[in-house]
Amino acid sequence: MSDTRPDPDALLDELKREEEQANRGRLKIFFGSCAGVGKTFAMLAAARIKQQEGVKVLVGVVETHGRKETAAQLDGLEVLPPSQIEYKGRTLSEFDIDQALERQPQLILIDEFAHSNVPGSRHPKRWQDVEELLAAGIDVYTTLNVQHLESLNDVVGQITGIIVRETLPDHVFDMADEVSLVDLPPDELLSRLAAGKVYLPHQAERAVKNFFRKGNLLALRELALRRTADRVDAQMRAYRADQSIAPVWHARERLLVCVGPGPGTEKLIRSTKRLAANLDADWIAVYVETPQLQRLPEEQRARILKGLKLAQELGAETTVLGGSELAATLLAYARTRNVSKLVVGKSVRNPLVRLWQGSLVNELTRLSGDVDIYVVAHELEDESSRRGKRVRSLLFSEDDEGKTRRGYLAASAICFATTAVNHLLVPYFALSNVIMVHLLAVVLIATRYGRGPGVLASFLSVAAFDFFFVPPRLSFAVSDTQYLLTFIVMLVVALIISQLTARFRFEATIATYRERRTRALYDLGRELAGALTASQIIETAVGRLEPLFRAKVMLFIPNSEDQLRAATDYGSTADTGVAQWVFDNLQPAGLGTNTLPSNPALYVPLKAPMRTRGVIALLPEETIHAFLPEQQRLLETCAAQIALALERVHYVEVAQDAIVAMESERLRNSVLSVVSHDLRTPLTTMLGLANMLNSPNLPPEQQADISQSIQDEAMRMNKLVTNLLDMAKLQSGVKLNKEWQLLDEVVGSAVRACEHSLRKHQLELKLSHDLPVLEYDAVLIERVLVNLLENAAKYTPPGSHIELAAQHDGARVRISVSDDGPGLPANMEHKAFDKFSRGTPESTTPGVGLGLAICRAIIENHGGTIDAGNLHPHGARFSFTLPAGTPPALPPEDA
């Protein structure tokens, strides 16, 4: 009776996935072979049905391309206005993700899933916008053509002769909750094209001669159908796994071939390829590494690797499995992949050898159930290849192998010692108990030294028991025939115990090795996640991978022109030309590959989701170890982690550059605003007033008013220019002219300088009587007080009350300027001191927003602090502190 209970780990994974999807929106892709098949039309029609069902639908972005039928589907649907982005002197329209998130629709329509956003948008790709919408719990309908899938980009380029620049990572397509195939026969599509329903007439004529040729449309249609079928097949396998369905569903033929170390491997693979072609089926090549196959000769190991490579070249999916039982491991994997036919080779070895070692075909036939078994006969295995030099497995060190060799001597010594102990026990215990001591010795030997010494101990124990303890003693003759059954049972039990103990020991060794690999991957991923620069990633990769692969590791990183450079000085071992080829072609090269196999190093591209981030090269100490299946899988995983880390750091740098560019652009616009408005306005006013003075009939009193106005505008412009120059001086560094002096003097001079600005306000001074002597630059501190007083007068209505106060506060003196005006706008307490910052963007108060920034720079150079805040119920307060310090002692008075 088979155990059909679900796997607990699988159930936990399923619960975790369901929890992650609970608050996430659903993604539906309307998928087609090319433009014009009706994807956008089908998406809009489906959205209208949803709206009729009461779902809140919002059209985020839809490209109708002038098609009347598609545009008609927009009637009655709310359309989100696009955002306008300036780029290279042009204003371009893009999807407004902020408005979409603010409106929170239940369903949003996003056309052209693979679209690249205009630089300056939040995300470089539209599919990244969609991911943010899904994370916010919003359902998304979108459209996609097959030529935009990253994995099919080169195939489409070969078919059509046109390279599609806008691509979409396949994992984004695979994460969709639903894919709806929108299909149209090529002849009908060409008819629509000729009728002007796809492109305008002059565009349609050019399209028919290039992309929209019938052969291209047939090929693209097949690609779309196959890609959709692959997705449906993956969904079916996932459903079978979720529902713990063991029987194979023959919805689509899939073959699995077992690759082994025998000489008929290539014939077996080619036969499977022909069978798969005849059945129009997918096929998988699998190698199962059992304990018996761990220490194969180098020739047989190379044969396995060559077979897997041949299968991959012929279009198979290849994988390597680990297990102690070959047949059970094969069938378990076949059922998880919904394999309908399993292909194995039948060796014509000696019948006695098959009887001793067992038959894989018979075992598969016994356990296959609903999986068909195909047997392919091949030639007799050459015994010389079986006696070749064995390769030391990565599971065992040289000490382990030496321990196994020493185990045979130890087994003999332990059996001799056990016999001596039993000789002392025989007078007191029955022979049945003596046998237990021998069996205990067999268990200990098998546990400590492995299978071979355990088997030897089994035979030595039986022989010693017969020779020393069974009458007649000191002879292998047996007087009582019943002891023959005892010998047989004892030998079988000893062999079984030694085999089981050795197997458990081997499986424990495998578990330890896998734990070591998992730990290595965890440590690599943890250190890469903490790396902040590309150099740190390179240092981590080299430091972790060299001992892991017993090889010298080299990394190559591209520059801005996609030309590779060695990330570290590796000397003559680094071949940048080979690395560049690997980077350009996205294919491994060098040792053990079909490209430059004589090169001593193996070069592997570092593929990240968005693009290739470099090349990693391995120069192995032992060639065969670099191509062991477990090492190849480990290398692919490590390369993927390094590529992801490099891509993460790259986009962090891009984000930082974008922030700097945005800040520079903001400052540039502010400076231009100052020059174009705040400086030009007083100049224009002065020119107009000067022209009025030229009037011959102007009364004297008006001439005096105009003259005063010109003087006021000139002073205003002088203050603006002074602020700009002072800010530049402070940023470049200024030497303070500090002197010990009273604060009253600089307060008085600042008030006098602001008489004109404060003439319509009420100023009150509150200076504490215990103010100490301070060390400061009088000119600069006066400038701070003037700026604060003028700022208070500028942003408060006439008649407002302004207070200038100073008090001794421990080791500091605090000076504040308060008013009873409207106060600071919300969240402006800290922004008020930024350069070119104004009270409100729409403020009409003249100024460039540098006064408070200059105050902060001056106070910080004095070692003080400055802050701002609102008063209750209204008003604002700006205050700063200066260190009190200890003034020098006064010189003694002359006698």
PDB file of C-alpha atoms in Angstrom, residues 522-705:
ATOM      1  CA  TYR A 522      24.392  30.985   3.166  1.00  0.00           C
ATOM      2  CA  ASP A 523      27.672  32.632   4.151  1.00  0.00           C
ATOM      3  CA  LEU A 524      28.222  33.837   0.588  1.00  0.00           C
ATOM      4  CA  GLY A 525      24.697  35.258   0.350  1.00  0.00           C
ATOM      5  CA  ARG A 526      24.950  36.934   3.763  1.00  0.00           C
ATOM      6  CA  GLU A 527      28.256  38.634   2.968  1.00  0.00           C
ATOM      7  CA  LEU A 528      27.074  39.679  -0.498  1.00  0.00           C
ATOM      8  CA  ALA A 529      23.907  41.165   1.020  1.00  0.00           C
ATOM      9  CA  GLY A 530      26.028  43.301   3.326  1.00  0.00           C
ATOM     10  CA  ALA A 531      28.405  44.479   0.583  1.00  0.00           C
ATOM     11  CA  LEU A 532      27.968  48.138  -0.339  1.00  0.00           C
ATOM     12  CA  THR A 533      30.395  48.425  -3.261  1.00  0.00           C
ATOM     13  CA  ALA A 534      31.415  46.300  -6.228  1.00  0.00           C
ATOM     14  CA  SER A 535      34.940  45.914  -4.809  1.00  0.00           C
ATOM     15  CA  GLN A 536      33.507  44.400  -1.618  1.00  0.00           C
ATOM     16  CA  ILE A 537      31.442  41.959  -3.667  1.00  0.00           C
ATOM     17  CA  ILE A 538      34.506  40.926  -5.679  1.00  0.00           C
ATOM     18  CA  GLU A 539      36.585  40.448  -2.533  1.00  0.00           C
ATOM     19  CA  THR A 540      33.839  38.346  -0.941  1.00  0.00           C
ATOM     20  CA  ALA A 541      33.346  36.219  -4.059  1.00  0.00           C
ATOM     21  CA  VAL A 542      37.039  35.444  -4.452  1.00  0.00           C
ATOM     22  CA  GLY A 543      37.524  34.741  -0.754  1.00  0.00           C
ATOM     23  CA  ARG A 544      34.550  32.358  -0.546  1.00  0.00           C
ATOM     24  CA  LEU A 545      34.746  30.575  -3.896  1.00  0.00           C
ATOM     25  CA  GLU A 546      38.451  29.714  -4.031  1.00  0.00           C
ATOM     26  CA  PRO A 547      38.375  27.223  -1.112  1.00  0.00           C
ATOM     27  CA  LEU A 548      34.902  26.028  -2.062  1.00  0.00           C
ATOM     28  CA  PHE A 549      35.896  25.002  -5.608  1.00  0.00           C
ATOM     29  CA  ARG A 550      39.595  24.347  -4.994  1.00  0.00           C
ATOM     30  CA  ALA A 551      40.353  26.748  -7.819  1.00  0.00           C
ATOM     31  CA  LYS A 552      41.736  30.185  -8.484  1.00  0.00           C
ATOM     32  CA  VAL A 553      38.797  32.565  -9.037  1.00  0.00           C
ATOM     33  CA  MET A 554      38.906  35.549 -11.404  1.00  0.00           C
ATOM     34  CA  LEU A 555      36.206  38.172 -11.991  1.00  0.00           C
ATOM     35  CA  PHE A 556      35.739  40.524 -14.922  1.00  0.00           C
ATOM     36  CA  ILE A 557      33.485  43.583 -14.672  1.00  0.00           C
ATOM     37  CA  PRO A 558      32.259  45.696 -17.652  1.00  0.00           C
ATOM     38  CA  ASN A 559      32.804  49.426 -17.924  1.00  0.00           C
ATOM     39  CA  SER A 560      30.304  51.958 -19.262  1.00  0.00           C
ATOM     40  CA  GLU A 561      31.031  50.791 -22.832  1.00  0.00           C
ATOM     41  CA  ASP A 562      30.529  47.083 -21.960  1.00  0.00           C
ATOM     42  CA  GLN A 563      34.252  46.383 -22.274  1.00  0.00           C
ATOM     43  CA  LEU A 564      35.446  43.922 -19.641  1.00  0.00           C
ATOM     44  CA  ARG A 565      38.337  44.604 -17.326  1.00  0.00           C
ATOM     45  CA  ALA A 566      39.929  42.342 -14.754  1.00  0.00           C
ATOM     46  CA  ALA A 567      38.539  43.298 -11.349  1.00  0.00           C
ATOM     47  CA  THR A 568      41.861  42.333  -9.699  1.00  0.00           C
ATOM     48  CA  ASP A 569      45.403  41.873 -10.941  1.00  0.00           C
ATOM     49  CA  TYR A 570      45.524  38.156 -11.760  1.00  0.00           C
ATOM     50  CA  GLY A 571      48.663  38.163 -13.877  1.00  0.00           C
ATOM     51  CA  SER A 572      48.934  36.100 -17.035  1.00  0.00           C
ATOM     52  CA  THR A 573      46.180  33.629 -16.064  1.00  0.00           C
ATOM     53  CA  ALA A 574      43.436  36.112 -16.951  1.00  0.00           C
ATOM     54  CA  ASP A 575      42.321  35.980 -20.584  1.00  0.00           C
ATOM     55  CA  THR A 576      40.202  39.081 -21.095  1.00  0.00           C
ATOM     56  CA  GLY A 577      39.465  38.167 -24.717  1.00  0.00           C
ATOM     57  CA  VAL A 578      37.741  34.915 -23.754  1.00  0.00           C
ATOM     58  CA  ALA A 579      35.870  36.677 -20.954  1.00  0.00           C
ATOM     59  CA  GLN A 580      34.665  39.340 -23.410  1.00  0.00           C
ATOM     60  CA  TRP A 581      33.335  36.650 -25.763  1.00  0.00           C
ATOM     61  CA  VAL A 582      31.469  35.008 -22.882  1.00  0.00           C
ATOM     62  CA  PHE A 583      30.027  38.385 -21.856  1.00  0.00           C
ATOM     63  CA  ASP A 584      28.864  39.228 -25.390  1.00  0.00           C
ATOM     64  CA  ASN A 585      27.414  35.790 -26.207  1.00  0.00           C
ATOM     65  CA  LEU A 586      26.060  34.870 -22.748  1.00  0.00           C
ATOM     66  CA  GLN A 587      27.570  31.394 -23.102  1.00  0.00           C
ATOM     67  CA  PRO A 588      30.249  29.660 -21.000  1.00  0.00           C
ATOM     68  CA  ALA A 589      33.616  29.044 -22.620  1.00  0.00           C
ATOM     69  CA  GLY A 590      36.992  27.587 -21.850  1.00  0.00           C
ATOM     70  CA  LEU A 591      37.826  24.364 -20.050  1.00  0.00           C
ATOM     71  CA  GLY A 592      35.275  21.609 -20.629  1.00  0.00           C
ATOM     72  CA  THR A 593      33.062  23.580 -23.039  1.00  0.00           C
ATOM     73  CA  ASN A 594      32.663  23.580 -26.806  1.00  0.00           C
ATOM     74  CA  THR A 595      34.293  27.013 -27.125  1.00  0.00           C
ATOM     75  CA  LEU A 596      38.076  27.182 -26.596  1.00  0.00           C
ATOM     76  CA  PRO A 597      38.172  23.914 -24.621  1.00  0.00           C
ATOM     77  CA  SER A 598      41.988  24.028 -24.478  1.00  0.00           C
ATOM     78  CA  ASN A 599      41.895  27.111 -22.262  1.00  0.00           C
ATOM     79  CA  PRO A 600      42.969  26.175 -18.709  1.00  0.00           C
ATOM     80  CA  ALA A 601      40.127  28.190 -17.094  1.00  0.00           C
ATOM     81  CA  LEU A 602      36.337  27.896 -17.183  1.00  0.00           C
ATOM     82  CA  TYR A 603      34.536  31.197 -17.920  1.00  0.00           C
ATOM     83  CA  VAL A 604      30.887  31.600 -16.854  1.00  0.00           C
ATOM     84  CA  PRO A 605      28.681  34.708 -17.410  1.00  0.00           C
ATOM     85  CA  LEU A 606      27.179  36.432 -14.387  1.00  0.00           C
ATOM     86  CA  LYS A 607      23.563  36.679 -15.498  1.00  0.00           C
ATOM     87  CA  ALA A 608      21.281  38.978 -13.499  1.00  0.00           C
ATOM     88  CA  PRO A 609      17.554  39.615 -14.128  1.00  0.00           C
ATOM     89  CA  MET A 610      18.158  42.863 -16.025  1.00  0.00           C
ATOM     90  CA  ARG A 611      21.458  42.176 -17.813  1.00  0.00           C
ATOM     91  CA  THR A 612      24.790  40.372 -17.586  1.00  0.00           C
ATOM     92  CA  ARG A 613      26.958  41.896 -14.858  1.00  0.00           C
ATOM     93  CA  GLY A 614      30.312  40.339 -15.687  1.00  0.00           C
ATOM     94  CA  VAL A 615      32.165  37.054 -16.059  1.00  0.00           C
ATOM     95  CA  ILE A 616      33.630  34.701 -13.466  1.00  0.00           C
ATOM     96  CA  ALA A 617      36.555  32.438 -14.352  1.00  0.00           C
ATOM     97  CA  LEU A 618      37.757  29.342 -12.472  1.00  0.00           C
ATOM     98  CA  LEU A 619      41.243  27.882 -12.818  1.00  0.00           C
ATOM     99  CA  PRO A 620      40.813  24.511 -11.018  1.00  0.00           C
ATOM    100  CA  GLU A 621      43.559  22.644  -9.220  1.00  0.00           C
ATOM    101  CA  GLU A 622      42.103  19.308 -10.373  1.00  0.00           C
ATOM    102  CA  THR A 623      40.344  19.446 -13.727  1.00  0.00           C
ATOM    103  CA  ILE A 624      37.823  16.697 -13.088  1.00  0.00           C
ATOM    104  CA  HIS A 625      36.483  18.322  -9.898  1.00  0.00           C
ATOM    105  CA  ALA A 626      35.376  21.452 -11.773  1.00  0.00           C
ATOM    106  CA  PHE A 627      32.915  19.420 -13.848  1.00  0.00           C
ATOM    107  CA  LEU A 628      31.374  17.164 -11.271  1.00  0.00           C
ATOM    108  CA  PRO A 629      27.598  17.590 -11.449  1.00  0.00           C
ATOM    109  CA  GLU A 630      27.271  18.793  -7.862  1.00  0.00           C
ATOM    110  CA  GLN A 631      30.038  21.355  -8.421  1.00  0.00           C
ATOM    111  CA  GLN A 632      28.418  22.660 -11.606  1.00  0.00           C
ATOM    112  CA  ARG A 633      25.117  23.234  -9.833  1.00  0.00           C
ATOM    113  CA  LEU A 634      26.929  24.945  -6.972  1.00  0.00           C
ATOM    114  CA  LEU A 635      28.847  27.191  -9.403  1.00  0.00           C
ATOM    115  CA  GLU A 636      25.633  28.235 -11.175  1.00  0.00           C
ATOM    116  CA  THR A 637      24.019  29.160  -7.850  1.00  0.00           C
ATOM    117  CA  CYS A 638      27.057  31.142  -6.691  1.00  0.00           C
ATOM    118  CA  ALA A 639      27.296  32.961 -10.038  1.00  0.00           C
ATOM    119  CA  ALA A 640      23.618  33.927  -9.796  1.00  0.00           C
ATOM    120  CA  GLN A 641      24.105  35.307  -6.266  1.00  0.00           C
ATOM    121  CA  ILE A 642      27.158  37.339  -7.308  1.00  0.00           C
ATOM    122  CA  ALA A 643      25.305  38.717 -10.338  1.00  0.00           C
ATOM    123  CA  LEU A 644      22.333  39.757  -8.188  1.00  0.00           C
ATOM    124  CA  ALA A 645      24.647  41.479  -5.706  1.00  0.00           C
ATOM    125  CA  LEU A 646      26.435  43.386  -8.489  1.00  0.00           C
ATOM    126  CA  GLU A 647      23.095  44.439  -9.974  1.00  0.00           C
ATOM    127  CA  ARG A 648      21.854  45.613  -6.564  1.00  0.00           C
ATOM    128  CA  VAL A 649      24.960  47.741  -6.023  1.00  0.00           C
ATOM    129  CA  HIS A 650      24.682  49.105  -9.563  1.00  0.00           C
ATOM    130  CA  TYR A 651      21.125  50.311  -9.018  1.00  0.00           C
ATOM    131  CA  VAL A 652      22.059  51.786  -5.639  1.00  0.00           C
ATOM    132  CA  GLU A 653      24.708  53.846  -7.441  1.00  0.00           C
ATOM    133  CA  VAL A 654      22.185  54.751 -10.135  1.00  0.00           C
ATOM    134  CA  ALA A 655      19.718  55.899  -7.464  1.00  0.00           C
ATOM    135  CA  GLN A 656      22.403  57.985  -5.758  1.00  0.00           C
ATOM    136  CA  ASP A 657      23.404  59.576  -9.058  1.00  0.00           C
ATOM    137  CA  ALA A 658      19.748  60.302  -9.790  1.00  0.00           C
ATOM    138  CA  ILE A 659      19.313  61.981  -6.399  1.00  0.00           C
ATOM    139  CA  VAL A 660      22.423  64.096  -6.985  1.00  0.00           C
ATOM    140  CA  ALA A 661      21.234  64.972 -10.485  1.00  0.00           C
ATOM    141  CA  MET A 662      17.778  65.923  -9.205  1.00  0.00           C
ATOM    142  CA  GLU A 663      19.285  68.082  -6.464  1.00  0.00           C
ATOM    143  CA  SER A 664      21.634  69.735  -8.961  1.00  0.00           C
ATOM    144  CA  GLU A 665      18.715  70.343 -11.297  1.00  0.00           C
ATOM    145  CA  ARG A 666      16.701  71.874  -8.433  1.00  0.00           C
ATOM    146  CA  LEU A 667      19.550  74.189  -7.493  1.00  0.00           C
ATOM    147  CA  ARG A 668      20.117  75.135 -11.122  1.00  0.00           C
ATOM    148  CA  ASN A 669      16.445  76.000 -11.537  1.00  0.00           C
ATOM    149  CA  SER A 670      16.544  78.024  -8.328  1.00  0.00           C
ATOM    150  CA  VAL A 671      19.563  80.008  -9.505  1.00  0.00           C
ATOM    151  CA  LEU A 672      17.920  80.583 -12.877  1.00  0.00           C
ATOM    152  CA  SER A 673      14.786  81.742 -11.058  1.00  0.00           C
ATOM    153  CA  VAL A 674      16.870  84.209  -9.055  1.00  0.00           C
ATOM    154  CA  VAL A 675      18.579  85.581 -12.140  1.00  0.00           C
ATOM    155  CA  SER A 676      15.456  85.674 -14.288  1.00  0.00           C
ATOM    156  CA  HIS A 677      13.041  87.044 -11.680  1.00  0.00           C
ATOM    157  CA  ASP A 678      14.485  88.346  -8.446  1.00  0.00           C
ATOM    158  CA  LEU A 679      17.373  90.205 -10.121  1.00  0.00           C
ATOM    159  CA  ARG A 680      15.620  91.220 -13.320  1.00  0.00           C
ATOM    160  CA  THR A 681      12.530  92.599 -11.552  1.00  0.00           C
ATOM    161  CA  PRO A 682      14.343  95.423  -9.662  1.00  0.00           C
ATOM    162  CA  LEU A 683      16.369  96.200 -12.786  1.00  0.00           C
ATOM    163  CA  THR A 684      13.181  96.545 -14.829  1.00  0.00           C
ATOM    164  CA  THR A 685      11.636  98.740 -12.136  1.00  0.00           C
ATOM    165  CA  MET A 686      14.688 101.002 -11.996  1.00  0.00           C
ATOM    166  CA  LEU A 687      14.740 101.351 -15.802  1.00  0.00           C
ATOM    167  CA  GLY A 688      11.078 102.352 -15.785  1.00  0.00           C
ATOM    168  CA  LEU A 689      11.559 104.870 -12.990  1.00  0.00           C
ATOM    169  CA  ALA A 690      14.655 106.304 -14.681  1.00  0.00           C
ATOM    170  CA  ASN A 691      12.633 106.897 -17.857  1.00  0.00           C
ATOM    171  CA  MET A 692       9.989 108.706 -15.816  1.00  0.00           C
ATOM    172  CA  LEU A 693      12.675 111.059 -14.445  1.00  0.00           C
ATOM    173  CA  ASN A 694      13.415 112.150 -18.003  1.00  0.00           C
ATOM    174  CA  SER A 695       9.925 113.683 -18.240  1.00  0.00           C
ATOM    175  CA  PRO A 696      10.336 117.529 -18.413  1.00  0.00           C
ATOM    176  CA  ASN A 697       7.030 118.325 -16.652  1.00  0.00           C
ATOM    177  CA  LEU A 698       7.570 116.076 -13.622  1.00  0.00           C
ATOM    178  CA  PRO A 699       6.909 117.939 -10.324  1.00  0.00           C
ATOM    179  CA  PRO A 700       9.804 118.035  -7.805  1.00  0.00           C
ATOM    180  CA  GLU A 701       7.937 116.036  -5.153  1.00  0.00           C
ATOM    181  CA  GLN A 702       7.352 113.183  -7.648  1.00  0.00           C
ATOM    182  CA  GLN A 703      10.996 113.307  -8.665  1.00  0.00           C
ATOM    183  CA  ALA A 704      11.926 112.822  -4.980  1.00  0.00           C
ATOM    184  CA  ASP A 705       9.540 109.826  -4.675  1.00  0.00           C
TER     185      ASP A 705
END
